[in-house]
Short mmCIF file of C-alpha atoms and ligand atoms in Angstrom, two decimals:
data_model
loop_
_atom_site.label_atom_id
_atom_site.label_comp_id
_atom_site.label_asym_id
_atom_site.label_seq_id
_atom_site.Cartn_x
_atom_site.Cartn_y
_atom_site.Cartn_z
CA UNK S 605 90.36 -232.59 -30.45
CA UNK S 606 88.52 -235.76 -29.64
CA UNK S 607 89.26 -236.37 -26.02
CA UNK S 608 88.33 -240.00 -25.82
CA UNK S 609 91.86 -241.04 -25.00
CA UNK S 610 91.62 -238.96 -21.88
CA UNK S 611 88.27 -240.23 -20.81
CA UNK S 612 88.92 -243.77 -19.95
CA UNK S 613 90.91 -242.92 -16.94
CA UNK S 614 88.13 -241.29 -15.07
CA UNK S 615 86.23 -244.46 -14.45
CA UNK S 616 89.08 -246.15 -12.70
CA UNK S 617 88.17 -249.77 -12.49
CA UNK S 618 85.79 -249.68 -15.45
CA UNK S 619 84.61 -252.81 -17.17
CA UNK S 620 87.72 -254.44 -15.86
CA UNK S 621 90.47 -251.98 -15.48
CA UNK S 622 93.08 -254.49 -16.50
CA UNK S 623 91.71 -254.65 -20.02
CA UNK S 624 93.14 -251.23 -20.54
CA UNK S 625 96.38 -252.51 -19.24
CA UNK S 626 96.36 -255.63 -21.36
CA UNK S 627 96.81 -253.54 -24.46
CA UNK S 628 99.72 -251.68 -23.00
CA UNK S 629 101.61 -254.29 -21.08
CA UNK S 630 104.96 -253.46 -19.64
CA UNK S 631 108.32 -255.03 -19.92
CA UNK S 632 110.11 -255.74 -16.71
CA UNK S 633 113.58 -255.73 -15.32
CA UNK S 634 112.89 -258.74 -13.15
CA UNK S 635 115.25 -261.19 -14.84
CA UNK S 636 113.55 -264.28 -13.54
CA UNK S 637 110.29 -263.39 -15.20
CA UNK S 638 111.55 -262.25 -18.54
CA UNK S 639 111.52 -265.73 -20.07
CA UNK S 640 107.95 -266.29 -18.99
CA UNK S 641 107.00 -262.93 -20.39
CA UNK S 642 108.56 -263.61 -23.74
CA UNK S 643 106.58 -266.82 -23.86
CA UNK S 644 103.41 -264.87 -23.17
CA UNK S 645 104.13 -262.56 -26.05
CA UNK S 646 104.59 -265.46 -28.40
CA UNK S 647 101.58 -267.56 -27.72
CA UNK S 648 98.20 -267.54 -26.05
CA UNK S 649 98.05 -268.43 -22.39
CA UNK S 650 96.98 -271.88 -21.25
CA UNK S 651 93.71 -272.05 -19.32
CA UNK S 652 95.63 -272.47 -16.07
CA UNK S 653 97.68 -269.37 -16.80
CA UNK S 654 94.53 -267.42 -17.56
CA UNK S 655 92.98 -268.45 -14.27
CA UNK S 656 96.22 -267.65 -12.41
CA UNK S 657 96.07 -264.13 -13.78
CA UNK S 658 92.47 -263.39 -12.86
CA UNK S 659 92.96 -265.08 -9.49
CA UNK S 660 95.89 -262.80 -8.72
CA UNK S 661 93.86 -259.74 -9.74
CA UNK S 662 91.03 -260.89 -7.46
CA UNK S 663 93.59 -261.35 -4.69
CA UNK S 664 94.62 -257.71 -5.13
CA UNK S 665 90.97 -256.73 -4.95
CA UNK S 666 90.74 -258.46 -1.58
CA UNK S 667 93.75 -256.82 0.03
CA UNK S 668 93.31 -253.54 1.94
CA UNK S 669 94.23 -250.29 0.16
CA UNK S 670 97.38 -248.36 1.00
CA UNK S 671 95.88 -245.11 -0.24
CA UNK S 672 94.38 -243.18 2.71
CA UNK S 673 90.60 -242.86 2.48
CA UNK S 674 91.06 -239.24 3.46
CA UNK S 675 92.71 -238.72 0.08
CA UNK S 676 90.48 -241.02 -2.02
CA UNK S 677 87.33 -242.11 -0.17
CA UNK S 678 86.37 -244.42 -3.08
CA UNK S 679 89.24 -246.85 -2.51
CA UNK S 680 88.10 -250.25 -1.29
CA UNK S 681 91.12 -252.46 -2.06
CA UNK S 682 94.78 -252.62 -2.95
CA UNK S 683 93.66 -252.79 -6.56
CA UNK S 684 92.01 -249.41 -6.11
CA UNK S 685 95.33 -247.83 -5.20
CA UNK S 686 95.97 -248.07 -8.92
CA UNK S 687 92.47 -246.99 -9.87
CA UNK S 688 92.71 -243.89 -7.70
CA UNK S 689 96.16 -242.93 -8.98
CA UNK S 690 94.97 -243.35 -12.55
CA UNK S 691 91.85 -241.25 -11.99
CA UNK S 692 93.84 -238.53 -10.30
CA UNK S 693 96.42 -238.35 -13.06
CA UNK S 694 94.07 -238.80 -15.97
CA UNK S 695 94.27 -235.31 -17.42
CA UNK S 696 98.03 -235.51 -17.60
CA UNK S 697 98.58 -238.98 -19.04
CA UNK S 698 96.28 -239.29 -22.06
CA UNK S 699 96.26 -237.82 -25.53
CA UNK S 700 99.85 -236.67 -25.23
CA UNK S 701 103.43 -237.83 -25.58
CA UNK S 702 103.64 -239.57 -22.19
CA UNK S 703 100.55 -241.69 -22.81
CA UNK S 704 102.28 -244.94 -23.75
CA UNK S 705 105.34 -244.65 -21.56
CA UNK S 706 103.34 -243.61 -18.48
CA UNK S 707 101.02 -246.57 -18.88
CA UNK S 708 103.85 -248.99 -19.49
CA UNK S 709 105.43 -248.00 -16.23
CA UNK S 710 102.07 -248.07 -14.51
CA UNK S 711 101.60 -251.65 -15.67
CA UNK S 712 104.99 -252.53 -14.29
CA UNK S 713 103.95 -251.05 -10.94
CA UNK S 714 100.63 -252.91 -11.10
CA UNK S 715 102.37 -256.18 -11.87
CA UNK S 716 104.65 -255.91 -8.84
CA UNK S 717 101.99 -256.47 -6.15
CA UNK S 718 100.41 -259.24 -8.23
CA UNK S 719 103.76 -261.01 -7.97
CA UNK S 720 104.93 -259.85 -4.56
CA UNK S 721 101.66 -259.75 -2.63
CA UNK S 722 99.52 -262.24 -4.53
CA UNK S 723 102.11 -264.83 -5.51
CA UNK S 724 101.44 -264.48 -9.22
CA UNK S 725 104.04 -266.32 -11.24
CA UNK S 726 103.26 -264.86 -14.65
CA UNK S 727 103.10 -261.42 -16.21
CA UNK S 728 100.30 -259.05 -17.09
CA UNK S 729 99.36 -260.44 -20.48
CA UNK S 730 98.24 -258.39 -23.41
CA UNK S 731 95.19 -258.64 -25.59
CA UNK S 732 95.82 -259.40 -29.25
CA UNK S 733 92.81 -257.49 -30.36
CA UNK S 734 92.47 -258.51 -34.03
CA UNK S 735 92.16 -262.16 -33.01
CA UNK S 736 88.68 -261.68 -31.63
CA UNK S 737 87.57 -258.24 -32.80
CA UNK S 738 84.74 -259.66 -34.90
CA UNK S 739 83.20 -261.66 -32.09
CA UNK S 740 84.20 -260.46 -28.65
CA UNK S 741 81.48 -262.28 -26.75
CA UNK S 742 82.50 -265.67 -28.14
CA UNK S 743 86.20 -265.08 -27.63
CA UNK S 744 88.44 -266.85 -25.16
CA UNK S 745 88.85 -263.47 -23.51
CA UNK S 746 85.18 -262.61 -22.96
CA UNK S 747 83.15 -265.82 -23.23
CA UNK S 748 82.16 -265.64 -19.57
CA UNK S 749 83.84 -268.94 -18.66
CA UNK S 750 85.99 -269.18 -15.57
CA UNK S 751 89.08 -269.07 -17.81
CA UNK S 752 87.96 -265.85 -19.49
CA UNK S 753 88.56 -262.37 -18.19
CA UNK S 754 84.84 -261.59 -18.19
CA UNK S 755 81.47 -262.36 -19.67
CA UNK S 756 79.06 -259.81 -21.05
CA UNK S 757 76.73 -257.68 -18.97
CA UNK S 758 73.11 -258.69 -18.29
CA UNK S 759 70.89 -257.51 -21.12
CA UNK S 760 69.32 -254.09 -20.62
CA UNK S 761 67.31 -252.79 -23.52
CA UNK S 762 67.52 -249.23 -22.20
CA UNK S 763 71.25 -249.09 -21.61
CA UNK S 764 72.83 -246.12 -23.40
CA UNK S 765 74.03 -246.45 -26.99
CA UNK S 766 77.60 -245.61 -27.95
CA UNK S 767 78.15 -242.64 -30.21
CA UNK S 768 81.13 -241.29 -32.09
CA UNK S 769 80.33 -237.67 -32.69
CA UNK S 770 76.96 -237.90 -34.43
CA UNK S 771 77.36 -241.52 -35.49
CA UNK S 772 75.44 -243.98 -33.31
CA UNK S 773 76.70 -247.55 -33.12
CA UNK S 774 74.33 -250.51 -32.91
CA UNK S 775 73.93 -251.82 -29.36
CA UNK S 776 75.74 -254.87 -27.98
CA UNK S 777 73.87 -257.65 -26.18
CA UNK S 778 74.60 -256.66 -22.58
CA UNK S 779 74.51 -253.27 -20.91
CA UNK S 780 74.13 -254.13 -17.22
CA UNK S 781 76.30 -255.60 -14.45
CA UNK S 782 78.67 -258.39 -15.55
CA UNK S 783 76.71 -261.63 -15.75
CA UNK S 784 79.40 -264.30 -15.64
CA UNK S 785 83.10 -265.04 -15.62
CA UNK S 786 85.56 -264.45 -12.78
CA UNK S 787 84.36 -260.89 -12.18
CA UNK S 788 80.60 -261.47 -12.26
CA UNK S 789 78.67 -258.67 -10.52
CA UNK S 790 81.87 -256.91 -9.60
CA UNK S 791 81.44 -253.46 -8.09
CA UNK S 792 83.63 -250.41 -7.81
CA UNK S 793 83.69 -247.61 -5.28
CA UNK S 794 84.21 -244.94 -7.91
CA UNK S 795 81.50 -243.26 -9.95
CA UNK S 796 81.50 -243.19 -13.75
CA UNK S 797 81.62 -240.11 -15.93
CA UNK S 798 80.15 -239.01 -19.20
CA UNK S 799 82.00 -237.50 -22.11
CA UNK S 800 80.09 -234.23 -21.92
CA UNK S 801 80.75 -233.88 -18.20
CA UNK S 802 84.42 -234.38 -18.67
CA UNK S 803 84.63 -231.95 -21.59
CA UNK S 804 82.72 -229.36 -19.65
CA UNK S 805 84.69 -229.34 -16.44
CA UNK S 806 87.75 -231.59 -16.47
CA UNK S 807 88.22 -233.86 -13.51
CA UNK S 808 85.04 -233.66 -11.41
CA UNK S 809 85.60 -232.65 -7.80
CA UNK S 810 83.97 -235.88 -6.60
CA UNK S 811 86.04 -238.12 -8.88
CA UNK S 812 87.65 -239.92 -5.95
CA UNK S 813 84.60 -239.96 -3.65
CA UNK S 814 82.87 -243.18 -2.59
CA UNK S 815 79.97 -243.87 -4.97
CA UNK S 816 79.58 -247.65 -5.29
CA UNK S 817 78.06 -249.21 -8.39
CA UNK S 818 78.39 -252.36 -10.40
CA UNK S 819 80.70 -252.40 -13.37
CA UNK S 820 78.63 -252.70 -16.55
CA UNK S 821 79.59 -254.40 -19.77
CA UNK S 822 78.15 -254.32 -23.30
CA UNK S 823 80.52 -256.18 -25.59
CA UNK S 824 80.18 -254.69 -29.03
CA UNK S 825 81.85 -256.17 -32.09
CA UNK S 826 80.24 -253.52 -34.28
CA UNK S 827 82.71 -251.17 -32.61
CA UNK S 828 85.74 -253.42 -32.30
CA UNK S 829 85.64 -255.04 -35.71
CA UNK S 830 87.22 -252.19 -37.63
CA UNK S 831 90.44 -252.56 -35.77
CA UNK S 832 92.59 -254.82 -37.98
CA UNK S 833 92.86 -252.02 -40.55
CA UNK S 834 93.86 -249.56 -37.90
CA UNK S 835 96.44 -251.93 -36.48
CA UNK S 836 98.01 -252.27 -39.95
CA UNK S 837 98.02 -248.49 -40.33
CA UNK S 838 99.72 -248.14 -36.96
CA UNK S 839 102.35 -250.74 -37.77
CA UNK S 840 103.18 -249.06 -41.06
CA UNK S 841 103.35 -245.54 -39.61
CA UNK S 842 106.77 -244.03 -40.18
CA UNK S 843 106.70 -241.37 -37.47
CA UNK S 844 105.58 -241.41 -33.86
CA UNK S 845 103.11 -238.66 -34.68
CA UNK S 846 101.45 -240.78 -37.35
CA UNK S 847 101.51 -243.75 -35.01
CA UNK S 848 99.75 -241.82 -32.26
CA UNK S 849 97.28 -240.35 -34.72
CA UNK S 850 96.31 -243.85 -35.79
CA UNK S 851 96.21 -244.98 -32.20
CA UNK S 852 93.87 -242.15 -31.26
CA UNK S 853 92.54 -241.69 -34.81
CA UNK S 854 91.16 -238.21 -34.50
CA UNK S 855 89.69 -238.00 -37.97
CA UNK S 856 86.93 -240.55 -37.58
CA UNK S 857 84.27 -238.57 -35.78
CA UNK S 858 80.85 -239.34 -37.25
CA UNK S 859 81.98 -242.56 -38.92
CA UNK S 860 81.76 -246.14 -37.80
CA UNK S 861 85.55 -246.48 -37.64
CA UNK S 862 87.23 -246.07 -34.30
CA UNK S 863 90.93 -246.47 -33.67
CA UNK S 864 92.40 -248.82 -31.10
CA UNK S 865 92.33 -246.54 -28.15
CA UNK S 866 88.74 -245.23 -28.19
CA UNK S 867 87.59 -248.42 -29.94
CA UNK S 868 89.06 -250.60 -27.21
CA UNK S 869 87.22 -248.65 -24.59
CA UNK S 870 83.89 -248.30 -26.28
CA UNK S 871 83.69 -251.89 -27.53
CA UNK S 872 83.51 -253.03 -23.90
CA UNK S 873 80.66 -250.75 -22.86
CA UNK S 874 79.80 -247.67 -20.87
CA UNK S 875 81.97 -248.49 -17.88
CA UNK S 876 84.97 -248.31 -20.20
CA UNK S 877 83.97 -245.05 -21.84
CA UNK S 878 85.25 -242.81 -19.16
C1 LIG X 1474 97.44 -236.44 -8.06
O1 LIG X 1474 97.63 -235.64 -9.20
C2 LIG X 1474 98.53 -234.56 -9.02
C3 LIG X 1474 98.61 -233.80 -10.33
O2 LIG X 1474 97.34 -233.41 -10.76
C4 LIG X 1474 99.90 -235.05 -8.62
O3 LIG X 1474 100.74 -233.96 -8.36
C5 LIG X 1474 99.79 -235.93 -7.39
O4 LIG X 1474 101.05 -236.51 -7.13
C6 LIG X 1474 98.78 -237.03 -7.64
N1 LIG X 1474 98.65 -237.83 -6.43
C7 LIG X 1474 98.68 -239.15 -6.48
C8 LIG X 1474 98.56 -239.83 -5.16
O5 LIG X 1474 98.75 -239.78 -7.51
C1 LIG X 1475 68.80 -250.13 -17.68
O1 LIG X 1475 69.44 -248.94 -18.15
C2 LIG X 1475 68.72 -247.76 -17.81
C3 LIG X 1475 69.43 -246.60 -18.50
O2 LIG X 1475 70.77 -246.53 -18.12
C4 LIG X 1475 68.69 -247.63 -16.30
O3 LIG X 1475 67.97 -246.46 -15.95
C5 LIG X 1475 68.01 -248.85 -15.70
O4 LIG X 1475 68.07 -248.78 -14.30
C6 LIG X 1475 68.69 -250.12 -16.18
N1 LIG X 1475 67.95 -251.28 -15.76
C7 LIG X 1475 68.40 -252.17 -14.88
C8 LIG X 1475 67.53 -253.34 -14.62
O5 LIG X 1475 69.47 -252.04 -14.32
C1 LIG X 1476 76.98 -233.20 -35.18
O1 LIG X 1476 76.09 -232.63 -36.11
C2 LIG X 1476 75.79 -231.25 -35.83
C3 LIG X 1476 74.69 -230.82 -36.80
O2 LIG X 1476 75.02 -231.20 -38.11
C4 LIG X 1476 77.08 -230.44 -35.97
O3 LIG X 1476 76.81 -229.09 -35.65
C5 LIG X 1476 78.11 -230.99 -34.98
O4 LIG X 1476 79.34 -230.32 -35.15
C6 LIG X 1476 78.33 -232.48 -35.21
N1 LIG X 1476 79.17 -233.04 -34.17
C7 LIG X 1476 80.38 -233.50 -34.43
C8 LIG X 1476 81.12 -234.04 -33.24
O5 LIG X 1476 80.86 -233.51 -35.54
C1 LIG X 1477 74.77 -261.56 -9.83
O1 LIG X 1477 73.67 -260.78 -9.43
C2 LIG X 1477 72.43 -261.31 -9.90
C3 LIG X 1477 71.34 -260.32 -9.56
O2 LIG X 1477 71.41 -259.97 -8.21
C4 LIG X 1477 72.22 -262.69 -9.26
O3 LIG X 1477 71.00 -263.24 -9.74
C5 LIG X 1477 73.38 -263.59 -9.66
O4 LIG X 1477 73.26 -264.85 -9.02
C6 LIG X 1477 74.70 -262.96 -9.29
N1 LIG X 1477 75.77 -263.78 -9.85
C7 LIG X 1477 76.83 -264.15 -9.14
C8 LIG X 1477 77.84 -265.02 -9.84
O5 LIG X 1477 77.00 -263.83 -7.97
#
């Protein structure tokens, strides 16, 4: 079985951890916020709302962690409490029946400190992928402006290519640390992992150790652009098994078609592969 769905978790923060979450946003029982959340589902955020969201995430990144460093030496902020929990649980929460529900609840838990500790008035928004799949780098989401969630990485000709089995995708136009946007040059305390390492040994023993690096980004529409078909296939699936198969799309090894889950990771770059 292609284990890509399991891999993302290992990197923790990745090329913006919240991107993962954007696809899987939660619903909430906080009555006051439900109206705002419905509004977010219906329409794109205003620029002020987009900035409020990234500002609240940055706030979380500046608060001290609650996780003891003795348990996860890589934690550097309150945000990393979530990164560490996600890394630790990764083998149990991907590629199986709890995948969506676990992440929905996780998003709810992530949203709480944004609201309660960082005064965020909105909700964790979600990414309507087909809108921008054919040109990620020019999208409102990734154009590198202050109202985006991120820009691309600095160009690095030697950055690794993305592969799907034996199929090699064309490179994006980044590959290094994030060049612009609200999270320019952002770093994480957790190491990254490769597919082969994960397949060989499961969760590495140093997965939660302190190994600082910058988060890299290589926006790649050659990977993301196939998604509208997959989204239609998912929507028309008549069983949860078919739905999850389209989500994880296990039958596309060695082709240039990736489903939403691995495609969403790999279209952002190496930091999102693990
Ligand atoms: C770490 O993962 C184990 C299961 O592998 C789980 O029992 C434990 O509660 C997790 N700890 C945290 C802090 O998430
Ligand atoms: C470019 O990527 C290669 C391969 O990952 C790496 O060894 C090198 O350090 C990177 N260059 C820069 C300037 O970061
Ligand atoms: C890649 O190609 C080799 C040689 O044809 C084959 O043995 C291997 O199974 C392929 N890998 C995948 C993931 O299909
Ligand atoms: C990011 O790092 C590069 C290289 O060190 C530096 O030139 C650039 O000014 C930094 N950008 C920001 C926004 O800090």
